[in-house]
PDB file of N, CA and C in Angstrom:
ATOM      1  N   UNK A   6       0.840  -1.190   0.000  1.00 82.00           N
ATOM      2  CA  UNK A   6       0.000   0.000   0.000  1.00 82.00           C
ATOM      3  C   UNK A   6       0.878   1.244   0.000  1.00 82.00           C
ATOM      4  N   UNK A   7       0.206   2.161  -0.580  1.00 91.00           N
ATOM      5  CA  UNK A   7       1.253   3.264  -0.290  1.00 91.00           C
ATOM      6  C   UNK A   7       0.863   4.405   1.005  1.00 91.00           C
ATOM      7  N   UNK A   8       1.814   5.785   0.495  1.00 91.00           N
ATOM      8  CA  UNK A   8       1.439   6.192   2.032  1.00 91.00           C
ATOM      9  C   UNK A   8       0.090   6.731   1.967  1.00 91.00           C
ATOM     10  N   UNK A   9      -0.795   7.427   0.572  1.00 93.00           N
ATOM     11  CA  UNK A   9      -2.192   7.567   0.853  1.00 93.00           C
ATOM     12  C   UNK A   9      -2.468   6.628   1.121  1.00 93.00           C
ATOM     13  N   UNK A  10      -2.610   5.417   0.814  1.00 93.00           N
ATOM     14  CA  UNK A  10      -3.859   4.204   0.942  1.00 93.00           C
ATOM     15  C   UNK A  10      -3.341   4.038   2.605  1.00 93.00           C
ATOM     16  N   UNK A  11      -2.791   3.973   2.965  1.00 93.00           N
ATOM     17  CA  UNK A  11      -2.464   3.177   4.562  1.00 93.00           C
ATOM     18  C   UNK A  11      -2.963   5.009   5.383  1.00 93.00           C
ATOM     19  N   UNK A  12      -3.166   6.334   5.286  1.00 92.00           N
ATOM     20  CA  UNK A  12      -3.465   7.034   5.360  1.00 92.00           C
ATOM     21  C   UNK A  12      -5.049   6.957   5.687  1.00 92.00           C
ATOM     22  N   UNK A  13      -5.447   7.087   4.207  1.00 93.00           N
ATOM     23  CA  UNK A  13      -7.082   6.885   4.571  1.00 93.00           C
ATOM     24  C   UNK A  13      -7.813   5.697   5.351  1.00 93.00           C
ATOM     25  N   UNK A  14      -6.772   4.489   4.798  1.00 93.00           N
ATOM     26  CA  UNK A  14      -7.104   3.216   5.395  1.00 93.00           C
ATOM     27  C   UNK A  14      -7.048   3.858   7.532  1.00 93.00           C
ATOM     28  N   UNK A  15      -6.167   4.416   7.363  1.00 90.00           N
ATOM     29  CA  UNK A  15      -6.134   5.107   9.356  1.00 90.00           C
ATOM     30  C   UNK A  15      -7.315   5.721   9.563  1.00 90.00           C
ATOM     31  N   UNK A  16      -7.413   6.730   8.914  1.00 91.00           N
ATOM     32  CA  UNK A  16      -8.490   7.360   9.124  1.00 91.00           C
ATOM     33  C   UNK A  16     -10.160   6.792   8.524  1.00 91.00           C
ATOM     34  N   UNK A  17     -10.133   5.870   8.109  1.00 92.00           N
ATOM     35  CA  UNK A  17     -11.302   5.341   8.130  1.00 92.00           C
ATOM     36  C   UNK A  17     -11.641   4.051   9.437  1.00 92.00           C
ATOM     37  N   UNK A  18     -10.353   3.720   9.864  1.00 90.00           N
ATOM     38  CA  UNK A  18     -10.493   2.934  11.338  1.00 90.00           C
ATOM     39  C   UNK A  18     -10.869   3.872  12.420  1.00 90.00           C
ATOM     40  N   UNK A  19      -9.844   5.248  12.209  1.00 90.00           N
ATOM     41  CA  UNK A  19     -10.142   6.037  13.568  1.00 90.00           C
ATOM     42  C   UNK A  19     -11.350   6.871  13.755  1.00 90.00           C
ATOM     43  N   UNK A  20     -11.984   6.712  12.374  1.00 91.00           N
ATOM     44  CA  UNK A  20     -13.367   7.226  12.329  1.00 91.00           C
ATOM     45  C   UNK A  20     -15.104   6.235  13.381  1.00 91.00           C
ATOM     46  N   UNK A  21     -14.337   4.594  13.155  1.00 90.00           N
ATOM     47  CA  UNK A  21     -15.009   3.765  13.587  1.00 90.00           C
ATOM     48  C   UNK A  21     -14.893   4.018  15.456  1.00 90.00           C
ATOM     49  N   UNK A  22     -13.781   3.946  15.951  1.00 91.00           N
ATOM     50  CA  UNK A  22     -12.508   3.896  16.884  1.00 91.00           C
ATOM     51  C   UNK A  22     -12.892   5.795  17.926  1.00 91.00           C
ATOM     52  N   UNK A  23     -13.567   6.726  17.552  1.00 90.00           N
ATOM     53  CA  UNK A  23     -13.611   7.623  17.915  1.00 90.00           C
ATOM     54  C   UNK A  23     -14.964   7.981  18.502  1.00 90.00           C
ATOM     55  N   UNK A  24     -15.624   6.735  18.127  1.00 89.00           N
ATOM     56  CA  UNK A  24     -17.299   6.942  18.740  1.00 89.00           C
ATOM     57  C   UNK A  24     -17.451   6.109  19.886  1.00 89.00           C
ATOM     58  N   UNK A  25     -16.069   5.255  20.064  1.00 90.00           N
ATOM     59  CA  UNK A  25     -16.295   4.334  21.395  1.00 90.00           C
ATOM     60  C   UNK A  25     -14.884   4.857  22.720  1.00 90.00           C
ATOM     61  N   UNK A  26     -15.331   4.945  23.545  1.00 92.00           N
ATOM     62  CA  UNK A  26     -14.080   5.686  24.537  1.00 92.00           C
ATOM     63  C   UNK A  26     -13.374   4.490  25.010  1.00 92.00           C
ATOM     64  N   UNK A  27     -13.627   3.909  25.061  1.00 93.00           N
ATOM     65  CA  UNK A  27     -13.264   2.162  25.432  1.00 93.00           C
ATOM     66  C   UNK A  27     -12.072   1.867  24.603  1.00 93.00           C
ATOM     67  N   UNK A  28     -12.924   1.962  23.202  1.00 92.00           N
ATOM     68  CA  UNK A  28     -11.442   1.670  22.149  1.00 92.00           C
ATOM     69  C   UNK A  28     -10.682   2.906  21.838  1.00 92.00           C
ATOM     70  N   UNK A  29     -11.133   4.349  21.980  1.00 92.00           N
ATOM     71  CA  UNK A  29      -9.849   4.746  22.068  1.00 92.00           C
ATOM     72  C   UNK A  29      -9.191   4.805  22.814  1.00 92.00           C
ATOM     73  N   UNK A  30      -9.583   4.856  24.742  1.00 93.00           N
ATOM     74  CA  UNK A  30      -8.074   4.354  25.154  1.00 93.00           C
ATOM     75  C   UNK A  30      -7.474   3.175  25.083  1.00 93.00           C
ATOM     76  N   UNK A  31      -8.335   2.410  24.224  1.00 93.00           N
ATOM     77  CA  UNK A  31      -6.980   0.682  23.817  1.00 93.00           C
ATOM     78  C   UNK A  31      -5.825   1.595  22.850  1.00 93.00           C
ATOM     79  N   UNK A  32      -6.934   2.106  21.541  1.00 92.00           N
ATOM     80  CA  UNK A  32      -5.787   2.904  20.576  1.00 92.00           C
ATOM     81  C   UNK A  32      -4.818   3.099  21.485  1.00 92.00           C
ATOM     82  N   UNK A  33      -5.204   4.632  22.191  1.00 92.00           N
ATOM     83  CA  UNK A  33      -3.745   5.408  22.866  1.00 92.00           C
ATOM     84  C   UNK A  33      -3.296   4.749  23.373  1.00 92.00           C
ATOM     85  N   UNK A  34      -3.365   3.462  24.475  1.00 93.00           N
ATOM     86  CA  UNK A  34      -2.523   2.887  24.972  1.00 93.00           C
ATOM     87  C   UNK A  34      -2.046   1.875  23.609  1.00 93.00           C
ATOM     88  N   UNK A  35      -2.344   0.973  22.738  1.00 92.00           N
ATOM     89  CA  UNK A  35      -1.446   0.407  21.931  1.00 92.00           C
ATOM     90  C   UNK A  35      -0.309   1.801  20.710  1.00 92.00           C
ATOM     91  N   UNK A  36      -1.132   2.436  20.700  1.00 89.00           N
ATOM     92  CA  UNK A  36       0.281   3.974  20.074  1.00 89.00           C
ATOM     93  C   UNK A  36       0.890   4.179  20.606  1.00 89.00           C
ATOM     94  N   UNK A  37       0.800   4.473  22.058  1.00 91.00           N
ATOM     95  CA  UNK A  37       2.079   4.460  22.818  1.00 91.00           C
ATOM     96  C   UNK A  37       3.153   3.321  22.636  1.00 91.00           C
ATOM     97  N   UNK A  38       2.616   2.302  23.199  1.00 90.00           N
ATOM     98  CA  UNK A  38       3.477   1.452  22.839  1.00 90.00           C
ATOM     99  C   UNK A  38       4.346   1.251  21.793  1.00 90.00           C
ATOM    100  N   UNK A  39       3.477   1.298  20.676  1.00 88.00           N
ATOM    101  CA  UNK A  39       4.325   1.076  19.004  1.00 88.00           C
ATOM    102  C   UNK A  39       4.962   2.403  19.088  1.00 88.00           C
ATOM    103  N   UNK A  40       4.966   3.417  19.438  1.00 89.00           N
ATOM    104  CA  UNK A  40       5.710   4.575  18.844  1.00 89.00           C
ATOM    105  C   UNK A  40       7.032   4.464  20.081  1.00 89.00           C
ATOM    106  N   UNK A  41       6.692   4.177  21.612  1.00 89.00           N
ATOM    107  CA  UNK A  41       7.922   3.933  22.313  1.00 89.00           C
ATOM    108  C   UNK A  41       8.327   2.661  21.719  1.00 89.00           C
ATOM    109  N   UNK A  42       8.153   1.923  21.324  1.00 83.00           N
ATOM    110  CA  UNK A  42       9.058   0.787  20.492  1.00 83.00           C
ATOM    111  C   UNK A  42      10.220   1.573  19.828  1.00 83.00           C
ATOM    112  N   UNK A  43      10.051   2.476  18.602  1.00 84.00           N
ATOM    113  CA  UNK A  43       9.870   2.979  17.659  1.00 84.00           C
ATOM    114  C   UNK A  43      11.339   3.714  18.402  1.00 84.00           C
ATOM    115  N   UNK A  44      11.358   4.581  19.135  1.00 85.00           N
ATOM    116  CA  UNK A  44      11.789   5.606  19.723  1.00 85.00           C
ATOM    117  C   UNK A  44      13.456   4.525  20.359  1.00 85.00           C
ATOM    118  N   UNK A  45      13.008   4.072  21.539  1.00 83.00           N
ATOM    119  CA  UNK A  45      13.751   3.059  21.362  1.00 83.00           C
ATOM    120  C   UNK A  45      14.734   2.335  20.583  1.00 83.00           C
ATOM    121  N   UNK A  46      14.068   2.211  19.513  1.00 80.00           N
ATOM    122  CA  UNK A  46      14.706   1.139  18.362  1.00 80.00           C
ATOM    123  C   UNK A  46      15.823   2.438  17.372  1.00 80.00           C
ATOM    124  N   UNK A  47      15.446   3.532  17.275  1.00 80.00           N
ATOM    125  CA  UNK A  47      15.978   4.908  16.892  1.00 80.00           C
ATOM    126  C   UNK A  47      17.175   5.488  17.925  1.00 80.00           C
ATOM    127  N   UNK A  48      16.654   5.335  19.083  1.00 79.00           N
ATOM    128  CA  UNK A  48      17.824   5.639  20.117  1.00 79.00           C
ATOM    129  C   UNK A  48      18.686   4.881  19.678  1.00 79.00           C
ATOM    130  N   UNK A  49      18.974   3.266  19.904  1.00 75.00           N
ATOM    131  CA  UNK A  49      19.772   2.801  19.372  1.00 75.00           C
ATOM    132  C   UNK A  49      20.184   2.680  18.714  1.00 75.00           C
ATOM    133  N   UNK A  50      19.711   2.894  17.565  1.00 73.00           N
ATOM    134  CA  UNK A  50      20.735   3.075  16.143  1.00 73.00           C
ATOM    135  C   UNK A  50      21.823   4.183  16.749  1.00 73.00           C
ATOM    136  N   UNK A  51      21.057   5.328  16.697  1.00 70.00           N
ATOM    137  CA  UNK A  51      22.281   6.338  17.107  1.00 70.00           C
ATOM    138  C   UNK A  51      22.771   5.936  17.741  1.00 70.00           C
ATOM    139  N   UNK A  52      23.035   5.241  19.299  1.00 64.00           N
ATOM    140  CA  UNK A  52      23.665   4.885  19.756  1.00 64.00           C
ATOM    141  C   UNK A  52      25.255   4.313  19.269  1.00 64.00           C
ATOM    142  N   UNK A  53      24.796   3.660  18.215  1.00 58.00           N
ATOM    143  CA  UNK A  53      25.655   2.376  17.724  1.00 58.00           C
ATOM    144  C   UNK A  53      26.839   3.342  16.686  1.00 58.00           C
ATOM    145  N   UNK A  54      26.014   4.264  16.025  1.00 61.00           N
ATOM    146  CA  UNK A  54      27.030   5.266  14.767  1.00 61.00           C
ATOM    147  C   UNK A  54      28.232   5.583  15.334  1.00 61.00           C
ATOM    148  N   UNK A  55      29.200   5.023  15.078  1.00 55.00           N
ATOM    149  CA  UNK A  55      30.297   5.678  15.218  1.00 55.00           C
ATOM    150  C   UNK A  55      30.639   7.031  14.807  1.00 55.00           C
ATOM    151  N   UNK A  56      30.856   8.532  15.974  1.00 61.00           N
ATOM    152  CA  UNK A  56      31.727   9.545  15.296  1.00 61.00           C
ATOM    153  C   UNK A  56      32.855   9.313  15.431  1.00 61.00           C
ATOM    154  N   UNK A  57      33.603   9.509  14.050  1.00 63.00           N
ATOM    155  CA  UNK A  57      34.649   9.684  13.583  1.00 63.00           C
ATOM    156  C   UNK A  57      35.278  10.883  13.761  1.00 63.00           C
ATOM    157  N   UNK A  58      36.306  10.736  14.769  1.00 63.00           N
ATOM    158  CA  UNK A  58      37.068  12.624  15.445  1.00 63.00           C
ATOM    159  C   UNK A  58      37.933  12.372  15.006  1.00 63.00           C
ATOM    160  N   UNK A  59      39.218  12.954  14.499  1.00 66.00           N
ATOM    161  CA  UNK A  59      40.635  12.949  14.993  1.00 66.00           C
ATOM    162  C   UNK A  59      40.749  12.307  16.426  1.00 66.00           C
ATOM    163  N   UNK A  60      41.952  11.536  16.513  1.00 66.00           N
ATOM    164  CA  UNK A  60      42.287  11.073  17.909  1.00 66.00           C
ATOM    165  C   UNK A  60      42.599  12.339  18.783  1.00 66.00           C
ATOM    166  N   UNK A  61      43.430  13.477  18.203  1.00 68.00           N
ATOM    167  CA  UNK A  61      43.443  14.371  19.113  1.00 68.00           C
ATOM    168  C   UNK A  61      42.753  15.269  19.649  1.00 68.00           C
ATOM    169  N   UNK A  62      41.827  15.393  18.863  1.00 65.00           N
ATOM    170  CA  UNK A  62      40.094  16.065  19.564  1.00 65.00           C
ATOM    171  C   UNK A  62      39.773  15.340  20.528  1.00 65.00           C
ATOM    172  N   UNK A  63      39.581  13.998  20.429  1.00 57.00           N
ATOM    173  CA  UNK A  63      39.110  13.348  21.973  1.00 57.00           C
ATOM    174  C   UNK A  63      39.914  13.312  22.709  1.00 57.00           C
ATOM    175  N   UNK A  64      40.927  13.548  22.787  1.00 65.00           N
ATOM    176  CA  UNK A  64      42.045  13.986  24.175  1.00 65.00           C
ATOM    177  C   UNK A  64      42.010  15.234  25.051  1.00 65.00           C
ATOM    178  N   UNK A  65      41.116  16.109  23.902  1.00 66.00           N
ATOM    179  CA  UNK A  65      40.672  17.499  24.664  1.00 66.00           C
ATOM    180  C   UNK A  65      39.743  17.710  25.844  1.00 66.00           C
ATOM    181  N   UNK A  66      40.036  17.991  26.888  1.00 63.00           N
ATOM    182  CA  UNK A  66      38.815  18.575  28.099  1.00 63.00           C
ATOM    183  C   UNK A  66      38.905  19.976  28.985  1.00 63.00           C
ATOM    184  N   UNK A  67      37.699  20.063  28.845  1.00 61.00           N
ATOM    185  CA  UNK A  67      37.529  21.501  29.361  1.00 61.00           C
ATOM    186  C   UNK A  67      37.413  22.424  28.535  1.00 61.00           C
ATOM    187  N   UNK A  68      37.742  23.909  29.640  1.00 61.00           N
ATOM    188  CA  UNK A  68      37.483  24.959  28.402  1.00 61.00           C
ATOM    189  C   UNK A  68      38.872  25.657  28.108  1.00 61.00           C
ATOM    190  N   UNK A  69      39.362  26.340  27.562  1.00 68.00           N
ATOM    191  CA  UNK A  69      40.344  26.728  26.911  1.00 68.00           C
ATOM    192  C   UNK A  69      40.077  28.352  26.639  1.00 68.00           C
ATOM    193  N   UNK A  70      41.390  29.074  27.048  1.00 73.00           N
ATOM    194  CA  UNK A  70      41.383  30.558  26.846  1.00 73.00           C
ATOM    195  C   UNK A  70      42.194  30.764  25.925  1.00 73.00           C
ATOM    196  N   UNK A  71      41.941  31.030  24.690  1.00 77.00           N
ATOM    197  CA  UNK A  71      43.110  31.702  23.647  1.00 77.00           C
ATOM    198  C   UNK A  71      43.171  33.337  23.350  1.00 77.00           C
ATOM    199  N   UNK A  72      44.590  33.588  23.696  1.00 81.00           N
ATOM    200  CA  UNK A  72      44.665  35.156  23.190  1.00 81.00           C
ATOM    201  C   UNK A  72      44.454  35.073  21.490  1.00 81.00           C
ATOM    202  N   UNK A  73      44.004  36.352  21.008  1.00 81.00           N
ATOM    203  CA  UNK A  73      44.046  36.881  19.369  1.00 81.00           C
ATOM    204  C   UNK A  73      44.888  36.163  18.602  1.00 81.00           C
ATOM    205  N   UNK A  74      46.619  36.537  19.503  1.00 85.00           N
ATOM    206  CA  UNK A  74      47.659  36.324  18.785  1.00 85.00           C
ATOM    207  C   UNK A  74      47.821  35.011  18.304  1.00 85.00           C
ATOM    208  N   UNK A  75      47.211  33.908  19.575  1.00 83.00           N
ATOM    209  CA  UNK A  75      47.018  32.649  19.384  1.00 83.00           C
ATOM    210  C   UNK A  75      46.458  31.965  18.284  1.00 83.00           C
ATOM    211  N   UNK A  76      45.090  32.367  18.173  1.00 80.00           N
ATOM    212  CA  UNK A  76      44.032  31.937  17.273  1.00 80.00           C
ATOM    213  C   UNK A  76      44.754  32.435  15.818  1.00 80.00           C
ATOM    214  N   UNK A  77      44.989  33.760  15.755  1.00 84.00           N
ATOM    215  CA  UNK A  77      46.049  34.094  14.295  1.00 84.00           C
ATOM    216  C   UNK A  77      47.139  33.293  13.681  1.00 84.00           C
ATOM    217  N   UNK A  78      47.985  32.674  14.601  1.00 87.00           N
ATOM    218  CA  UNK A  78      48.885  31.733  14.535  1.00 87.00           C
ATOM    219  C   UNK A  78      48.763  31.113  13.642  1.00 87.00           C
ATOM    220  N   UNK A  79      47.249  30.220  14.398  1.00 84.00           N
ATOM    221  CA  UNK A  79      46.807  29.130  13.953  1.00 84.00           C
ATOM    222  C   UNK A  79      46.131  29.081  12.479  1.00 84.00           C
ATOM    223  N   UNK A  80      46.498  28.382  11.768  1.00 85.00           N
ATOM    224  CA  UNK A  80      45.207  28.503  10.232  1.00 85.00           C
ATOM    225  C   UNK A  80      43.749  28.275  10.792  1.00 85.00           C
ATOM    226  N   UNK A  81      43.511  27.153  11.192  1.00 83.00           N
ATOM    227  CA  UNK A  81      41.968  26.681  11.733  1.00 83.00           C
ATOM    228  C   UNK A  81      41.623  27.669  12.622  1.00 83.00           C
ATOM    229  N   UNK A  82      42.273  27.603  13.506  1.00 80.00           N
ATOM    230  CA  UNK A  82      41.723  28.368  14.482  1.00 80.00           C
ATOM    231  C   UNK A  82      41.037  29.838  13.865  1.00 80.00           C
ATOM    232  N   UNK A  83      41.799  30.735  13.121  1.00 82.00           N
ATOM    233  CA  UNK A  83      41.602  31.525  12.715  1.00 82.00           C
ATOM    234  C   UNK A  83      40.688  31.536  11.621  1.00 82.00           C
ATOM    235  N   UNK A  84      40.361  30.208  10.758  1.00 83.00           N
ATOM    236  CA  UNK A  84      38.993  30.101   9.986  1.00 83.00           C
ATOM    237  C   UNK A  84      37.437  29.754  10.822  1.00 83.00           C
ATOM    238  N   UNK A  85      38.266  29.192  11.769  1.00 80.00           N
ATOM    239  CA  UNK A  85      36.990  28.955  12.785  1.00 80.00           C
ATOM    240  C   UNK A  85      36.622  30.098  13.363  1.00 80.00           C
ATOM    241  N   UNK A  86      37.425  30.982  13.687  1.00 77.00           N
ATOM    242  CA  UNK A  86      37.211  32.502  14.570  1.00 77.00           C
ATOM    243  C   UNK A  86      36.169  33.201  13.685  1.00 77.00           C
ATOM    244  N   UNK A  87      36.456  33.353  12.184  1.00 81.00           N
ATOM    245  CA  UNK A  87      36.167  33.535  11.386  1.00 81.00           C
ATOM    246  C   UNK A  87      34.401  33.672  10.687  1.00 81.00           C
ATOM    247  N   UNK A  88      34.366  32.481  11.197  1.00 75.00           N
ATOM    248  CA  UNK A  88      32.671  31.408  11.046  1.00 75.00           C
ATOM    249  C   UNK A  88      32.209  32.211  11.656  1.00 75.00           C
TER     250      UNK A  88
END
């Protein structure tokens, strides 16, 4: 089906589904569910993606004070100042 047909196909259930209070809180409680599935299953992906840093970026912590002269020095630094 595509995404109209599974569309109207919803909205012709939730049309049935909206005159009984019974079944819509089954709905909301089974949507919850499928969409925290959903959420879940998405967290983890991201979870899993590796970012790819330079090794020496992740050696960095904290915050850092650079004078002008510093950041000028630097090429990056000074395109980043830049941004």
């Amino acid at each position: 089906m595509t995404a109209i047909q599974l569309n109207a196909a919803l909205f012709r259930e939730l049309n049935v589904i909206v005159t009984d209070e019974e079944l819509m809180g089954k709905t909301i409680k089974a949507l919850r569910r499928i969409t925290s599935k959903r959420r879940r299953v998405m967290s983890a992906r991201k979870s899993e993606e590796a970012i790819d840093l330079p090794a020496d970026f992740l050696d960095l912590r904290g915050c850092v004070s650079l004078t002008p002269d510093e950041i000028a020095s630097d090429d990056r630094l000074a395109y980043l100042h830049r941004k």
